CSV table of C-alpha atoms in Angstrom, one decimal:
chain,number,residue,atom,x,y,z
A,1,UNK,CA,-6.4,11.8,-29.8
A,2,UNK,CA,-6.5,8.2,-28.5
A,3,UNK,CA,-4.0,5.9,-30.0
A,4,UNK,CA,-3.7,2.4,-29.6
A,5,UNK,CA,-0.7,0.4,-27.9
A,6,UNK,CA,0.1,-3.1,-28.6
A,7,UNK,CA,0.8,-5.1,-25.2
A,8,UNK,CA,1.6,-8.6,-24.3
A,9,UNK,CA,1.7,-10.6,-21.3
A,10,UNK,CA,4.7,-12.9,-20.5
A,11,UNK,CA,3.8,-15.6,-17.7
A,12,UNK,CA,-0.1,-16.4,-17.5
A,13,UNK,CA,-0.4,-17.8,-13.9
A,14,UNK,CA,-2.8,-15.8,-11.5
A,15,UNK,CA,-0.8,-12.5,-11.9
A,16,UNK,CA,-0.7,-12.7,-15.5
A,17,UNK,CA,-4.8,-12.9,-15.7
A,18,UNK,CA,-4.9,-10.2,-13.3
A,19,UNK,CA,-2.6,-7.8,-15.5
A,20,UNK,CA,-4.7,-8.9,-18.7
A,21,UNK,CA,-8.1,-8.0,-16.9
A,22,UNK,CA,-6.5,-4.6,-15.8
A,23,UNK,CA,-5.7,-3.8,-19.4
A,24,UNK,CA,-9.2,-4.6,-20.4
A,25,UNK,CA,-10.7,-2.3,-17.6
A,26,UNK,CA,-8.4,0.6,-17.9
A,27,UNK,CA,-10.4,2.3,-20.7
A,28,UNK,CA,-13.7,2.1,-18.6
A,29,UNK,CA,-12.1,3.7,-15.3
A,30,UNK,CA,-9.9,6.2,-17.0
A,31,UNK,CA,-11.6,7.2,-20.1
A,32,UNK,CA,-9.4,10.3,-20.5
A,33,UNK,CA,-6.3,8.2,-21.0
A,34,UNK,CA,-4.8,8.8,-24.6
A,35,UNK,CA,-3.7,5.3,-24.9
A,36,UNK,CA,-5.9,2.1,-25.6
A,37,UNK,CA,-4.0,-1.3,-24.8
A,38,UNK,CA,-4.5,-3.9,-27.5
A,39,UNK,CA,-3.8,-7.4,-26.5
A,40,UNK,CA,-1.0,-8.6,-29.1
A,41,UNK,CA,0.5,-11.7,-27.6
A,42,UNK,CA,0.6,-13.9,-24.6
A,43,UNK,CA,3.4,-16.4,-23.6
A,44,UNK,CA,3.7,-19.1,-21.0
A,45,UNK,CA,6.0,-22.2,-21.0
A,46,UNK,CA,3.1,-24.3,-19.6
A,47,UNK,CA,1.6,-26.4,-22.7
A,48,UNK,CA,-1.7,-25.0,-23.7
A,49,UNK,CA,-1.8,-22.1,-21.3
A,50,UNK,CA,-0.9,-19.3,-23.6
A,51,UNK,CA,-3.7,-20.9,-26.3
A,52,UNK,CA,-6.2,-20.9,-23.4
A,53,UNK,CA,-5.4,-17.4,-22.6
A,54,UNK,CA,-5.7,-16.0,-26.2
A,55,UNK,CA,-9.0,-18.0,-26.5
A,56,UNK,CA,-10.3,-16.6,-23.3
A,57,UNK,CA,-9.1,-12.9,-23.6
A,58,UNK,CA,-8.7,-12.3,-27.4
A,59,UNK,CA,-4.8,-12.2,-27.5
A,60,UNK,CA,-3.8,-12.1,-31.3
A,61,UNK,CA,-0.8,-14.5,-30.7
A,62,UNK,CA,0.0,-17.2,-28.4
A,63,UNK,CA,3.6,-18.4,-27.6
A,64,UNK,CA,5.5,-21.0,-25.5
A,65,UNK,CA,8.8,-18.9,-25.6
A,66,UNK,CA,8.8,-15.3,-24.4
A,67,UNK,CA,11.5,-14.5,-26.9
A,68,UNK,CA,8.9,-14.5,-29.5
A,69,UNK,CA,7.2,-11.6,-27.7
A,70,UNK,CA,10.5,-9.6,-27.8
A,71,UNK,CA,10.9,-10.1,-31.6
A,72,UNK,CA,7.2,-9.0,-32.3
A,73,UNK,CA,7.1,-5.6,-33.7
A,74,UNK,CA,3.6,-5.3,-32.9
A,75,UNK,CA,4.3,-5.4,-29.2
A,76,UNK,CA,5.2,-2.2,-27.5
A,77,UNK,CA,4.8,-2.9,-24.0
A,78,UNK,CA,5.0,-6.1,-21.9
A,79,UNK,CA,3.8,-7.3,-18.7
A,80,UNK,CA,6.3,-9.5,-17.1
A,81,UNK,CA,4.7,-11.8,-14.8
A,82,UNK,CA,7.0,-14.9,-15.0
A,83,UNK,CA,8.9,-16.5,-11.7
A,84,UNK,CA,11.3,-14.3,-10.2
A,85,UNK,CA,14.3,-16.1,-11.6
A,86,UNK,CA,13.3,-15.0,-14.9
A,87,UNK,CA,12.6,-11.4,-14.1
A,88,UNK,CA,16.1,-10.2,-15.0
A,89,UNK,CA,16.5,-12.1,-18.3
A,90,UNK,CA,13.1,-11.2,-19.7
A,91,UNK,CA,13.4,-7.5,-18.4
A,92,UNK,CA,16.8,-6.9,-20.1
A,93,UNK,CA,15.3,-8.4,-23.4
A,94,UNK,CA,12.3,-6.5,-23.5
A,95,UNK,CA,13.9,-3.1,-22.6
A,96,UNK,CA,16.8,-3.8,-25.3
A,97,UNK,CA,14.0,-4.4,-27.8
A,98,UNK,CA,12.5,-1.1,-27.0
A,99,UNK,CA,9.6,-2.2,-25.2
A,100,UNK,CA,8.1,-0.6,-22.1
A,101,UNK,CA,7.7,-3.0,-19.2
A,102,UNK,CA,5.4,-3.5,-16.2
A,103,UNK,CA,7.1,-5.8,-14.2
A,104,UNK,CA,6.1,-7.6,-10.9
A,105,UNK,CA,8.1,-7.3,-7.9
A,106,UNK,CA,10.7,-8.1,-6.6
A,107,UNK,CA,12.3,-7.7,-10.2
A,108,UNK,CA,14.9,-10.6,-10.1
A,109,UNK,CA,16.3,-12.2,-6.9
A,110,UNK,CA,18.7,-9.7,-5.6
A,111,UNK,CA,19.3,-5.8,-5.7
A,112,UNK,CA,21.8,-6.4,-8.6
A,113,UNK,CA,18.9,-8.2,-10.7
A,114,UNK,CA,16.7,-5.3,-10.2
A,115,UNK,CA,19.5,-2.4,-10.8
A,116,UNK,CA,20.4,-4.3,-13.9
A,117,UNK,CA,16.7,-4.1,-15.2
A,118,UNK,CA,16.4,-0.4,-14.2
A,119,UNK,CA,19.6,0.6,-16.1
A,120,UNK,CA,18.5,-1.4,-19.2
A,121,UNK,CA,15.2,0.6,-19.1
A,122,UNK,CA,17.0,3.9,-18.5
A,123,UNK,CA,19.3,3.3,-21.1
A,124,UNK,CA,16.6,2.1,-23.8
A,125,UNK,CA,14.5,5.4,-23.0
A,126,UNK,CA,11.3,3.2,-22.1
A,127,UNK,CA,9.2,3.4,-19.3
A,128,UNK,CA,9.2,0.7,-16.3
A,129,UNK,CA,6.4,0.2,-13.7
A,130,UNK,CA,6.5,-2.1,-11.0
A,131,UNK,CA,3.7,-4.3,-9.1
A,132,UNK,CA,3.8,-2.5,-5.6
A,133,UNK,CA,0.1,-2.5,-5.6
A,134,UNK,CA,-0.6,-1.7,-2.2
A,135,UNK,CA,0.8,2.0,-2.2
A,136,UNK,CA,-2.1,2.3,-4.8
A,137,UNK,CA,-5.0,1.9,-2.3
A,138,UNK,CA,-6.8,5.4,-1.9
A,139,UNK,CA,-6.5,5.0,1.9
A,140,UNK,CA,-2.6,4.6,1.8
A,141,UNK,CA,-2.6,7.7,-0.5
A,142,UNK,CA,-4.8,9.5,2.2
A,143,UNK,CA,-2.5,8.1,4.9
A,144,UNK,CA,0.5,9.4,3.3
A,145,UNK,CA,-1.1,12.9,2.9
A,146,UNK,CA,-2.2,12.9,6.4
A,147,UNK,CA,1.3,12.1,7.7
A,148,UNK,CA,2.9,14.8,5.3
A,149,UNK,CA,0.5,17.5,6.6
A,150,UNK,CA,1.8,16.9,9.9
A,151,UNK,CA,-1.7,16.2,11.7
A,152,UNK,CA,-0.3,13.4,13.8
A,153,UNK,CA,2.8,15.4,14.6
A,154,UNK,CA,6.4,14.3,13.9
A,155,UNK,CA,6.4,10.3,13.3
A,156,UNK,CA,8.0,8.6,16.0
A,157,UNK,CA,7.6,4.9,14.8
A,158,UNK,CA,5.7,2.4,12.4
A,159,UNK,CA,4.7,-1.1,12.3
A,160,UNK,CA,4.2,-3.0,9.1
A,161,UNK,CA,3.0,-6.4,9.0
A,162,UNK,CA,2.4,-8.8,6.1
A,163,UNK,CA,1.0,-12.1,7.3
A,164,UNK,CA,-0.3,-15.0,5.0
A,165,UNK,CA,-0.9,-18.6,5.2
A,166,UNK,CA,-0.5,-19.4,1.3
A,167,UNK,CA,2.6,-21.5,2.4
A,168,UNK,CA,1.5,-22.9,5.9
A,169,UNK,CA,0.0,-26.4,4.7
A,170,UNK,CA,2.9,-28.7,5.4
A,171,UNK,CA,1.7,-30.5,2.0
A,172,UNK,CA,2.4,-27.4,-0.1
A,173,UNK,CA,4.5,-28.6,-3.1
A,174,UNK,CA,8.3,-27.9,-3.3
A,175,UNK,CA,8.1,-25.5,-6.3
A,176,UNK,CA,10.6,-22.8,-7.6
A,177,UNK,CA,9.4,-20.4,-4.9
A,178,UNK,CA,11.3,-22.5,-2.3
A,179,UNK,CA,14.4,-22.6,-3.9
A,180,UNK,CA,17.2,-20.0,-3.4
A,181,UNK,CA,18.4,-20.1,-7.0
A,182,UNK,CA,14.9,-19.6,-8.5
A,183,UNK,CA,12.9,-18.3,-5.7
A,184,UNK,CA,15.4,-15.9,-4.0
A,185,UNK,CA,15.0,-14.9,-0.6
A,186,UNK,CA,11.5,-16.4,0.1
A,187,UNK,CA,9.1,-14.3,1.9
A,188,UNK,CA,11.3,-11.4,1.7
A,189,UNK,CA,10.9,-11.3,-2.1
A,190,UNK,CA,7.0,-12.2,-1.6
A,191,UNK,CA,5.9,-10.0,1.0
A,192,UNK,CA,8.5,-7.9,2.7
A,193,UNK,CA,9.4,-6.3,-0.7
A,194,UNK,CA,5.6,-4.7,-0.4
A,195,UNK,CA,6.5,-3.6,3.3
A,196,UNK,CA,9.8,-2.0,2.4
A,197,UNK,CA,8.0,-0.1,-0.6
A,198,UNK,CA,5.1,1.1,1.9
A,199,UNK,CA,7.7,2.1,4.6
A,200,UNK,CA,9.5,4.2,1.9
A,201,UNK,CA,6.2,5.7,0.2
A,202,UNK,CA,4.8,6.6,3.8
A,203,UNK,CA,8.0,7.8,5.7
A,204,UNK,CA,11.1,8.3,3.4
A,205,UNK,CA,14.3,6.7,3.0
A,206,UNK,CA,15.5,3.8,5.5
A,207,UNK,CA,18.9,4.7,7.0
A,208,UNK,CA,19.8,1.3,8.4
A,209,UNK,CA,18.2,-2.1,9.5
A,210,UNK,CA,18.8,-5.4,11.5
A,211,UNK,CA,16.8,-8.4,10.8
A,212,UNK,CA,16.2,-12.0,11.8
A,213,UNK,CA,14.7,-14.7,9.8
A,214,UNK,CA,13.6,-18.2,10.0
A,215,UNK,CA,12.4,-21.5,8.0
A,216,UNK,CA,9.6,-23.1,9.9
A,217,UNK,CA,8.8,-25.9,7.4
A,218,UNK,CA,12.0,-27.2,6.4
A,219,UNK,CA,11.0,-30.0,4.0
A,220,UNK,CA,8.3,-30.3,1.3
A,221,UNK,CA,7.4,-32.9,-1.4
A,222,UNK,CA,8.5,-32.3,-4.7
A,223,UNK,CA,5.5,-32.1,-7.4
A,224,UNK,CA,5.2,-34.4,-10.0
A,225,UNK,CA,3.8,-32.2,-12.8
A,226,UNK,CA,3.3,-28.7,-13.8
A,227,UNK,CA,2.2,-26.5,-10.9
A,228,UNK,CA,0.1,-23.2,-10.6
A,229,UNK,CA,-0.2,-21.0,-7.6
A,230,UNK,CA,0.3,-23.0,-4.3
A,231,UNK,CA,-0.2,-26.5,-5.3
A,232,UNK,CA,-0.3,-29.3,-2.8
A,233,UNK,CA,1.9,-32.4,-3.4
A,234,UNK,CA,1.8,-35.8,-1.5
A,235,UNK,CA,3.9,-38.8,-1.7
A,236,UNK,CA,6.7,-37.2,-3.8
A,237,UNK,CA,10.4,-37.1,-2.8
A,238,UNK,CA,10.8,-34.7,0.0
A,239,UNK,CA,13.5,-31.8,-0.5
A,240,UNK,CA,14.8,-29.0,1.6
A,241,UNK,CA,13.1,-25.6,1.6
A,242,UNK,CA,16.0,-23.3,1.1
A,243,UNK,CA,14.5,-19.9,1.6
A,244,UNK,CA,13.0,-17.9,4.6
A,245,UNK,CA,9.6,-18.4,5.7
A,246,UNK,CA,9.7,-15.6,8.2
A,247,UNK,CA,11.5,-12.0,8.6
A,248,UNK,CA,11.4,-9.7,11.3
A,249,UNK,CA,13.0,-6.4,10.9
A,250,UNK,CA,14.0,-3.2,12.8
A,251,UNK,CA,14.3,0.0,10.8
A,252,UNK,CA,15.9,3.3,11.2
A,253,UNK,CA,14.5,6.0,8.8
A,254,UNK,CA,16.5,9.1,7.7
A,255,UNK,CA,14.0,11.2,9.4
A,256,UNK,CA,14.8,9.7,12.8
A,257,UNK,CA,11.6,7.3,13.1
A,258,UNK,CA,12.0,3.9,13.8
A,259,UNK,CA,10.0,1.0,12.4
A,260,UNK,CA,9.4,-2.9,12.9
A,261,UNK,CA,8.5,-4.8,9.6
A,262,UNK,CA,7.4,-8.2,10.1
A,263,UNK,CA,6.3,-10.8,7.4
A,264,UNK,CA,5.4,-14.5,7.2
A,265,UNK,CA,4.1,-17.1,4.5
A,266,UNK,CA,3.2,-19.8,7.0
A,267,UNK,CA,1.0,-17.9,9.5
A,268,UNK,CA,-1.9,-20.4,10.2
A,269,UNK,CA,-5.0,-18.4,10.7
A,270,UNK,CA,-3.9,-15.4,8.8
A,271,UNK,CA,-5.0,-14.5,5.1
A,272,UNK,CA,-3.8,-11.5,3.7
A,273,UNK,CA,-3.3,-9.6,7.1
A,274,UNK,CA,-1.3,-6.8,5.6
A,275,UNK,CA,-1.3,-3.3,6.9
A,276,UNK,CA,0.3,-0.6,9.1
A,277,UNK,CA,0.4,1.6,12.1
A,278,UNK,CA,1.9,4.8,12.2
A,279,UNK,CA,2.5,6.8,15.2
A,280,UNK,CA,3.3,10.3,15.6
A,281,UNK,CA,3.8,12.9,18.5
A,282,UNK,CA,0.1,14.1,18.3
A,283,UNK,CA,-1.7,11.1,16.8
A,284,UNK,CA,-1.6,8.1,14.8
A,285,UNK,CA,-3.0,6.3,11.4
A,286,UNK,CA,-3.8,2.5,11.2
A,287,UNK,CA,-4.8,0.7,7.8
A,288,UNK,CA,-5.6,-2.9,7.2
A,289,UNK,CA,-5.7,-4.1,3.6
A,290,UNK,CA,-8.5,-6.3,4.5
A,291,UNK,CA,-10.7,-3.3,5.2
A,292,UNK,CA,-9.2,-1.4,2.4
A,293,UNK,CA,-11.3,1.7,2.3
A,294,UNK,CA,-11.0,2.6,5.9
A,295,UNK,CA,-8.3,4.2,8.2
A,296,UNK,CA,-8.2,4.4,11.9
A,297,UNK,CA,-7.1,7.9,12.6
A,298,UNK,CA,-6.3,9.7,15.9
A,299,UNK,CA,-5.6,13.4,15.9
A,300,UNK,CA,-6.1,16.3,18.3
A,301,UNK,CA,-4.6,17.6,21.5
A,302,UNK,CA,-5.5,15.3,24.0
A,303,UNK,CA,-2.5,13.0,23.6
A,304,UNK,CA,-3.5,10.6,26.6
A,305,UNK,CA,-6.8,8.8,26.1
A,306,UNK,CA,-7.1,10.5,22.6
A,307,UNK,CA,-9.8,8.3,20.7
A,308,UNK,CA,-9.3,6.7,17.2
A,309,UNK,CA,-12.1,7.6,14.6
A,310,UNK,CA,-12.8,5.1,11.6
A,311,UNK,CA,-12.5,7.4,8.4
A,312,UNK,CA,-13.8,6.1,5.1
A,313,UNK,CA,-11.9,7.3,2.2
A,314,UNK,CA,-13.8,8.7,-0.7
A,315,UNK,CA,-13.7,10.5,-4.2
A,316,UNK,CA,-10.9,12.8,-3.1
A,317,UNK,CA,-8.3,10.2,-2.2
A,318,UNK,CA,-5.8,8.7,-4.5
A,319,UNK,CA,-7.6,7.2,-7.7
A,320,UNK,CA,-10.8,6.2,-5.5
A,321,UNK,CA,-13.2,8.5,-8.0
A,322,UNK,CA,-12.3,6.4,-11.0
A,323,UNK,CA,-14.0,3.3,-9.4
A,324,UNK,CA,-16.7,4.6,-6.9
A,325,UNK,CA,-18.7,7.7,-6.5
A,326,UNK,CA,-19.1,7.9,-2.9
A,327,UNK,CA,-17.3,7.1,0.3
A,328,UNK,CA,-17.3,3.7,2.0
A,329,UNK,CA,-18.1,2.0,-1.4
A,330,UNK,CA,-15.7,-1.2,-1.5
A,331,UNK,CA,-12.6,-1.5,-4.0
A,332,UNK,CA,-10.7,-4.7,-4.6
A,333,UNK,CA,-7.3,-5.9,-5.0
A,334,UNK,CA,-8.0,-6.2,-8.9
A,335,UNK,CA,-8.8,-2.4,-8.6
A,336,UNK,CA,-5.2,-1.6,-7.6
A,337,UNK,CA,-3.8,-3.5,-10.5
A,338,UNK,CA,-6.1,-1.3,-12.9
A,339,UNK,CA,-4.7,1.6,-11.1
A,340,UNK,CA,-1.0,0.2,-11.8
A,341,UNK,CA,-2.1,-0.4,-15.3
A,342,UNK,CA,-3.1,3.2,-15.7
A,343,UNK,CA,0.0,4.7,-14.1
A,344,UNK,CA,1.9,2.2,-16.6
A,345,UNK,CA,0.0,3.6,-19.7
A,346,UNK,CA,0.1,7.3,-18.6
A,347,UNK,CA,3.9,6.9,-18.0
A,348,UNK,CA,4.1,5.8,-21.8
A,349,UNK,CA,1.6,8.5,-23.0
A,350,UNK,CA,3.4,11.3,-21.2
A,351,UNK,CA,7.1,9.9,-21.2
A,352,UNK,CA,6.9,10.6,-17.3
A,353,UNK,CA,7.1,8.1,-14.7
A,354,UNK,CA,3.9,7.6,-12.6
A,355,UNK,CA,3.3,5.1,-9.7
A,356,UNK,CA,6.2,2.8,-8.5
A,357,UNK,CA,9.0,2.6,-10.7
A,358,UNK,CA,12.2,0.5,-11.2
A,359,UNK,CA,14.2,2.9,-9.0
A,360,UNK,CA,11.7,2.1,-6.1
A,361,UNK,CA,12.2,-1.6,-6.9
A,362,UNK,CA,16.1,-1.2,-6.6
A,363,UNK,CA,15.4,0.5,-3.0
A,364,UNK,CA,13.4,-2.4,-1.9
A,365,UNK,CA,15.5,-5.1,-3.3
A,366,UNK,CA,18.7,-3.4,-1.5
A,367,UNK,CA,16.8,-3.6,1.6
A,368,UNK,CA,16.0,-7.1,1.3
A,369,UNK,CA,19.7,-7.7,0.5
A,370,UNK,CA,20.5,-6.0,3.8
A,371,UNK,CA,18.1,-8.0,5.7
A,372,UNK,CA,19.7,-11.3,4.4
A,373,UNK,CA,23.2,-9.9,5.3
A,374,UNK,CA,22.0,-8.8,8.8
A,375,UNK,CA,20.3,-12.1,9.7
A,376,UNK,CA,23.4,-13.8,8.8
A,377,UNK,CA,25.9,-11.4,10.7
A,378,UNK,CA,23.5,-10.6,13.6
A,379,UNK,CA,24.2,-6.8,13.1
A,380,UNK,CA,22.8,-3.7,12.0
A,381,UNK,CA,23.3,-3.0,8.3
A,382,UNK,CA,23.5,0.5,6.8
A,383,UNK,CA,21.6,1.5,3.5
A,384,UNK,CA,23.6,3.7,1.3
């Protein structure tokens, strides 16, 4: 029997739109799911934005204040796509109101924030899903199975990269993203959080790390009005960029494997260059988000001069079959959010966590805090 679940979206920038569209698409890709999301409410503090969302997508109510969502008994589950500094406050309030939450990473500004939201979700007995979308790519699921099967031998080392140019323009506005108090650790929370999650998803727990960080564009112009995304600003008063543009981190895994994680938000010439290279004693596996449905795989017994083959993922890999009937048909970033929405709704339907959870967010945030401490001290930092 299919039942309706009242959902709301808090924060209607680009990510709020992606969540909303994912809810709309879930029944089409996962018709066996016993829950059907109903768009009950949307909240955004920017004047007119919530009303626009309601008109376009059919939300029953539009609000400026997210607290009205928390108080609405029709809302049973909430997507939290507001800025990072609001994650803890909104997450705690929604959990305490008995609402399931699908929250974007990094779940606040610190590991303490993520842990507080995680504890609140546990105490309330609700489900919590976190927006670590790259682990949902069918090729990443296939890579994980390949690694676990031992086909590339014992993993020796991994390199994870997350390079982007979204903050590369010197006229990029000095928004909340560049403030320590509201944007947290900059590229660590924005991109390296995904890298940590991929590292753990593929190879298991991280035992210790050492990191170096840098700010390459130290001053930006303050915006004179409301901003969305990565707005440019000229002529405004210049202010300091307080958080990191770049991080480079060495990792030691509990398995004995070693790793390198590098992330940058000001990489000119790089657009969403995200991926990994995992090397083992008998082979290797490579993935590039920009070629999301492909894996580079080296396996065999040659060792030296062993070739790499391109493998196209297909219906047997991850959730691919919900979108395409045969290998090498393209999937998109938005499809990954549909997979997340499915995991979230399935978690609620079955009262069992699926996909990335708040416990994963806590692990990722703890690693980010350790990176910041390591960069400050110039030393290895253990992870408990």
